[in-house]
C-alpha positions as protocol buffer text, in pm:
chain_id: "A"
residue {
  index: 1
  type: UNK
  ca { x: 15430 y: -2943 z: 10905 }
}
residue {
  index: 2
  type: UNK
  ca { x: 15286 y: -3035 z: 11240 }
}
residue {
  index: 3
  type: UNK
  ca { x: 15317 y: -2746 z: 11481 }
}
residue {
  index: 4
  type: UNK
  ca { x: 15311 y: -2977 z: 11782 }
}
residue {
  index: 5
  type: UNK
  ca { x: 15561 y: -3218 z: 11626 }
}
residue {
  index: 6
  type: UNK
  ca { x: 15320 y: -3501 z: 11700 }
}
residue {
  index: 7
  type: UNK
  ca { x: 15375 y: -3822 z: 11506 }
}
residue {
  index: 8
  type: UNK
  ca { x: 15124 y: -4049 z: 11335 }
}
residue {
  index: 9
  type: UNK
  ca { x: 15158 y: -4280 z: 11634 }
}
residue {
  index: 10
  type: UNK
  ca { x: 15075 y: -3994 z: 11874 }
}
residue {
  index: 11
  type: UNK
  ca { x: 14760 y: -3910 z: 11680 }
}
residue {
  index: 12
  type: UNK
  ca { x: 14664 y: -4278 z: 11657 }
}
residue {
  index: 13
  type: UNK
  ca { x: 14698 y: -4307 z: 12035 }
}
residue {
  index: 14
  type: UNK
  ca { x: 14445 y: -4022 z: 12064 }
}
residue {
  index: 15
  type: UNK
  ca { x: 14212 y: -4217 z: 11836 }
}
residue {
  index: 16
  type: UNK
  ca { x: 14270 y: -4530 z: 12049 }
}
residue {
  index: 17
  type: UNK
  ca { x: 14162 y: -4337 z: 12359 }
}
residue {
  index: 18
  type: UNK
  ca { x: 13838 y: -4249 z: 12179 }
}
residue {
  index: 19
  type: UNK
  ca { x: 13795 y: -4614 z: 12081 }
}
residue {
  index: 20
  type: UNK
  ca { x: 13817 y: -4705 z: 12448 }
}
residue {
  index: 21
  type: UNK
  ca { x: 13536 y: -4456 z: 12518 }
}
residue {
  index: 22
  type: UNK
  ca { x: 13326 y: -4635 z: 12257 }
}
residue {
  index: 23
  type: UNK
  ca { x: 13387 y: -4969 z: 12430 }
}
residue {
  index: 24
  type: UNK
  ca { x: 13280 y: -4826 z: 12766 }
}
residue {
  index: 25
  type: UNK
  ca { x: 12958 y: -4709 z: 12599 }
}
residue {
  index: 26
  type: UNK
  ca { x: 12897 y: -5062 z: 12464 }
}
residue {
  index: 27
  type: UNK
  ca { x: 12987 y: -4968 z: 12107 }
}
residue {
  index: 28
  type: UNK
  ca { x: 13241 y: -5141 z: 11883 }
}
residue {
  index: 29
  type: UNK
  ca { x: 13569 y: -4975 z: 11989 }
}
residue {
  index: 30
  type: UNK
  ca { x: 13668 y: -4760 z: 11695 }
}
residue {
  index: 31
  type: UNK
  ca { x: 13795 y: -4405 z: 11738 }
}
residue {
  index: 32
  type: UNK
  ca { x: 13891 y: -4134 z: 11493 }
}
residue {
  index: 33
  type: UNK
  ca { x: 14035 y: -3786 z: 11486 }
}
residue {
  index: 34
  type: UNK
  ca { x: 14076 y: -3525 z: 11212 }
}
residue {
  index: 35
  type: UNK
  ca { x: 14396 y: -3322 z: 11212 }
}
residue {
  index: 36
  type: UNK
  ca { x: 14467 y: -3001 z: 11021 }
}
residue {
  index: 37
  type: UNK
  ca { x: 14801 y: -2823 z: 11041 }
}
residue {
  index: 38
  type: UNK
  ca { x: 14905 y: -3031 z: 11341 }
}
residue {
  index: 39
  type: UNK
  ca { x: 14591 y: -2956 z: 11543 }
}
residue {
  index: 40
  type: UNK
  ca { x: 14304 y: -3191 z: 11623 }
}
residue {
  index: 41
  type: UNK
  ca { x: 13993 y: -3033 z: 11472 }
}
residue {
  index: 42
  type: UNK
  ca { x: 13755 y: -3328 z: 11497 }
}
residue {
  index: 43
  type: UNK
  ca { x: 13696 y: -3623 z: 11727 }
}
residue {
  index: 44
  type: UNK
  ca { x: 13462 y: -3916 z: 11714 }
}
residue {
  index: 45
  type: UNK
  ca { x: 13400 y: -4272 z: 11815 }
}
residue {
  index: 46
  type: UNK
  ca { x: 13150 y: -4536 z: 11709 }
}
residue {
  index: 47
  type: UNK
  ca { x: 12797 y: -4446 z: 11821 }
}
residue {
  index: 48
  type: UNK
  ca { x: 12550 y: -4628 z: 11593 }
}
residue {
  index: 49
  type: UNK
  ca { x: 12391 y: -4828 z: 11876 }
}
residue {
  index: 50
  type: UNK
  ca { x: 12350 y: -4546 z: 12126 }
}
residue {
  index: 51
  type: UNK
  ca { x: 12239 y: -4292 z: 11866 }
}
residue {
  index: 52
  type: UNK
  ca { x: 12020 y: -4535 z: 11667 }
}
residue {
  index: 53
  type: UNK
  ca { x: 12206 y: -4409 z: 11359 }
}
residue {
  index: 54
  type: UNK
  ca { x: 12368 y: -4659 z: 11122 }
}
residue {
  index: 55
  type: UNK
  ca { x: 12593 y: -4383 z: 10983 }
}
residue {
  index: 56
  type: UNK
  ca { x: 12741 y: -4291 z: 11324 }
}
residue {
  index: 57
  type: UNK
  ca { x: 13076 y: -4457 z: 11260 }
}
residue {
  index: 58
  type: UNK
  ca { x: 13385 y: -4304 z: 11422 }
}
residue {
  index: 59
  type: UNK
  ca { x: 13508 y: -4153 z: 11094 }
}
residue {
  index: 60
  type: UNK
  ca { x: 13175 y: -3986 z: 11021 }
}
residue {
  index: 61
  type: UNK
  ca { x: 13149 y: -3855 z: 11377 }
}
residue {
  index: 62
  type: UNK
  ca { x: 13501 y: -3707 z: 11358 }
}
residue {
  index: 63
  type: UNK
  ca { x: 13435 y: -3548 z: 11018 }
}
residue {
  index: 64
  type: UNK
  ca { x: 13104 y: -3402 z: 11141 }
}
residue {
  index: 65
  type: UNK
  ca { x: 13288 y: -3250 z: 11437 }
}
residue {
  index: 66
  type: UNK
  ca { x: 13565 y: -3113 z: 11213 }
}
residue {
  index: 67
  type: UNK
  ca { x: 13316 y: -2972 z: 10963 }
}
residue {
  index: 68
  type: UNK
  ca { x: 13131 y: -2794 z: 11241 }
}
residue {
  index: 69
  type: UNK
  ca { x: 13449 y: -2655 z: 11395 }
}
residue {
  index: 70
  type: UNK
  ca { x: 13595 y: -2545 z: 11061 }
}
residue {
  index: 71
  type: UNK
  ca { x: 13255 y: -2431 z: 10932 }
}
residue {
  index: 72
  type: UNK
  ca { x: 13302 y: -2621 z: 10607 }
}
residue {
  index: 73
  type: UNK
  ca { x: 13163 y: -2946 z: 10471 }
}
residue {
  index: 74
  type: UNK
  ca { x: 13489 y: -2990 z: 10282 }
}
residue {
  index: 75
  type: UNK
  ca { x: 13799 y: -3082 z: 10481 }
}
residue {
  index: 76
  type: UNK
  ca { x: 14089 y: -3024 z: 10240 }
}
residue {
  index: 77
  type: UNK
  ca { x: 14437 y: -3050 z: 10386 }
}
residue {
  index: 78
  type: UNK
  ca { x: 14311 y: -3267 z: 10671 }
}
residue {
  index: 79
  type: UNK
  ca { x: 14433 y: -3609 z: 10783 }
}
residue {
  index: 80
  type: UNK
  ca { x: 14190 y: -3858 z: 10934 }
}
residue {
  index: 81
  type: UNK
  ca { x: 14331 y: -4105 z: 11186 }
}
residue {
  index: 82
  type: UNK
  ca { x: 14111 y: -4407 z: 11257 }
}
residue {
  index: 83
  type: UNK
  ca { x: 14180 y: -4724 z: 11453 }
}
residue {
  index: 84
  type: UNK
  ca { x: 14013 y: -4958 z: 11202 }
}
residue {
  index: 85
  type: UNK
  ca { x: 14022 y: -4972 z: 10822 }
}
residue {
  index: 86
  type: UNK
  ca { x: 13725 y: -4770 z: 10691 }
}
residue {
  index: 87
  type: UNK
  ca { x: 13420 y: -4942 z: 10542 }
}
residue {
  index: 88
  type: UNK
  ca { x: 13267 y: -4850 z: 10204 }
}
residue {
  index: 89
  type: UNK
  ca { x: 13028 y: -4596 z: 10361 }
}
residue {
  index: 90
  type: UNK
  ca { x: 13312 y: -4420 z: 10541 }
}
residue {
  index: 91
  type: UNK
  ca { x: 13542 y: -4419 z: 10238 }
}
residue {
  index: 92
  type: UNK
  ca { x: 13261 y: -4253 z: 10043 }
}
residue {
  index: 93
  type: UNK
  ca { x: 13217 y: -3988 z: 10312 }
}
residue {
  index: 94
  type: UNK
  ca { x: 13595 y: -3935 z: 10332 }
}
residue {
  index: 95
  type: UNK
  ca { x: 13616 y: -3877 z: 9957 }
}
residue {
  index: 96
  type: UNK
  ca { x: 13315 y: -3642 z: 9957 }
}
residue {
  index: 97
  type: UNK
  ca { x: 13476 y: -3443 z: 10240 }
}
residue {
  index: 98
  type: UNK
  ca { x: 13795 y: -3412 z: 10034 }
}
residue {
  index: 99
  type: UNK
  ca { x: 14013 y: -3545 z: 10317 }
}
residue {
  index: 100
  type: UNK
  ca { x: 14374 y: -3545 z: 10195 }
}
residue {
  index: 101
  type: UNK
  ca { x: 14507 y: -3844 z: 10386 }
}
residue {
  index: 102
  type: UNK
  ca { x: 14376 y: -4134 z: 10594 }
}
residue {
  index: 103
  type: UNK
  ca { x: 14594 y: -4322 z: 10841 }
}
residue {
  index: 104
  type: UNK
  ca { x: 14434 y: -4634 z: 10985 }
}
residue {
  index: 105
  type: UNK
  ca { x: 14539 y: -4895 z: 11235 }
}
residue {
  index: 106
  type: UNK
  ca { x: 14401 y: -5247 z: 11205 }
}
residue {
  index: 107
  type: UNK
  ca { x: 14282 y: -5399 z: 10880 }
}
residue {
  index: 108
  type: UNK
  ca { x: 13920 y: -5515 z: 10865 }
}
residue {
  index: 109
  type: UNK
  ca { x: 13888 y: -5853 z: 10688 }
}
residue {
  index: 110
  type: UNK
  ca { x: 13505 y: -5839 z: 10700 }
}
residue {
  index: 111
  type: UNK
  ca { x: 13414 y: -5487 z: 10579 }
}
residue {
  index: 112
  type: UNK
  ca { x: 13742 y: -5310 z: 10502 }
}
residue {
  index: 113
  type: UNK
  ca { x: 13716 y: -5100 z: 10188 }
}
residue {
  index: 114
  type: UNK
  ca { x: 14082 y: -4995 z: 10162 }
}
residue {
  index: 115
  type: UNK
  ca { x: 14219 y: -5323 z: 10033 }
}
residue {
  index: 116
  type: UNK
  ca { x: 14099 y: -5592 z: 10272 }
}
residue {
  index: 117
  type: UNK
  ca { x: 13765 y: -5673 z: 10107 }
}
residue {
  index: 118
  type: UNK
  ca { x: 13751 y: -5413 z: 9831 }
}
residue {
  index: 119
  type: UNK
  ca { x: 13980 y: -5123 z: 9740 }
}
residue {
  index: 120
  type: UNK
  ca { x: 13766 y: -4814 z: 9688 }
}
residue {
  index: 121
  type: UNK
  ca { x: 14060 y: -4571 z: 9717 }
}
residue {
  index: 122
  type: UNK
  ca { x: 14218 y: -4753 z: 9422 }
}
residue {
  index: 123
  type: UNK
  ca { x: 13916 y: -4688 z: 9200 }
}
residue {
  index: 124
  type: UNK
  ca { x: 14053 y: -4453 z: 8935 }
}
residue {
  index: 125
  type: UNK
  ca { x: 13710 y: -4342 z: 8812 }
}
residue {
  index: 126
  type: UNK
  ca { x: 13632 y: -4156 z: 9136 }
}
residue {
  index: 127
  type: UNK
  ca { x: 13673 y: -3779 z: 9116 }
}
residue {
  index: 128
  type: UNK
  ca { x: 13870 y: -3733 z: 9439 }
}
residue {
  index: 129
  type: UNK
  ca { x: 14166 y: -3931 z: 9562 }
}
residue {
  index: 130
  type: UNK
  ca { x: 14322 y: -3935 z: 9903 }
}
residue {
  index: 131
  type: UNK
  ca { x: 14628 y: -4114 z: 10033 }
}
residue {
  index: 132
  type: UNK
  ca { x: 14526 y: -4415 z: 10245 }
}
residue {
  index: 133
  type: UNK
  ca { x: 14785 y: -4583 z: 10467 }
}
residue {
  index: 134
  type: UNK
  ca { x: 14721 y: -4869 z: 10707 }
}
residue {
  index: 135
  type: UNK
  ca { x: 14916 y: -5041 z: 10980 }
}
residue {
  index: 136
  type: UNK
  ca { x: 14985 y: -4759 z: 11225 }
}
residue {
  index: 137
  type: UNK
  ca { x: 14970 y: -4917 z: 11573 }
}
residue {
  index: 138
  type: UNK
  ca { x: 14782 y: -5202 z: 11409 }
}
residue {
  index: 139
  type: UNK
  ca { x: 14859 y: -5447 z: 11691 }
}
residue {
  index: 140
  type: UNK
  ca { x: 14720 y: -5219 z: 11961 }
}
residue {
  index: 141
  type: UNK
  ca { x: 14417 y: -5128 z: 11752 }
}
residue {
  index: 142
  type: UNK
  ca { x: 14344 y: -5492 z: 11667 }
}
residue {
  index: 143
  type: UNK
  ca { x: 14393 y: -5609 z: 12025 }
}
residue {
  index: 144
  type: UNK
  ca { x: 14133 y: -5364 z: 12154 }
}
residue {
  index: 145
  type: UNK
  ca { x: 13880 y: -5507 z: 11908 }
}
residue {
  index: 146
  type: UNK
  ca { x: 13971 y: -5869 z: 11992 }
}
residue {
  index: 147
  type: UNK
  ca { x: 13928 y: -5809 z: 12365 }
}
residue {
  index: 148
  type: UNK
  ca { x: 13595 y: -5631 z: 12312 }
}
residue {
  index: 149
  type: UNK
  ca { x: 13448 y: -5912 z: 12101 }
}
residue {
  index: 150
  type: UNK
  ca { x: 13586 y: -6185 z: 12330 }
}
residue {
  index: 151
  type: UNK
  ca { x: 13415 y: -6018 z: 12626 }
}
residue {
  index: 152
  type: UNK
  ca { x: 13088 y: -5991 z: 12429 }
}
residue {
  index: 153
  type: UNK
  ca { x: 13098 y: -6362 z: 12347 }
}
residue {
  index: 154
  type: UNK
  ca { x: 13173 y: -6461 z: 12709 }
}
């Protein structure tokens, strides 16, 4: 139960605000938050360019923050909200962290690993399984990406 009575859309809007911060920093606008028991325990946005770190995706940044705050490398009972469908690297990190649920916005037809290109969460041989659900505020999440890339091309 969420103590704040926040909805998935409310949490996704928080992730969208982080995605906007990424865009301002010149990064691909993807934002993520980790929620446990209705409280945000981790925040992150894409930072691979600025940090010179190919693993600095929004999901990884948010899980690092949550792990630090919760003092645990495992994040059981947590929900990760992210504005873009996770890639294979991020799905792997999500599963290793033992995240319970992932809610994502826009699908990623180029690198999405939750059904768009491949479906890693559907791989039954993996030892941990989380619930992955896409489409929350997908239009808003996708529009932010479209605008960012259109401006880069201009």
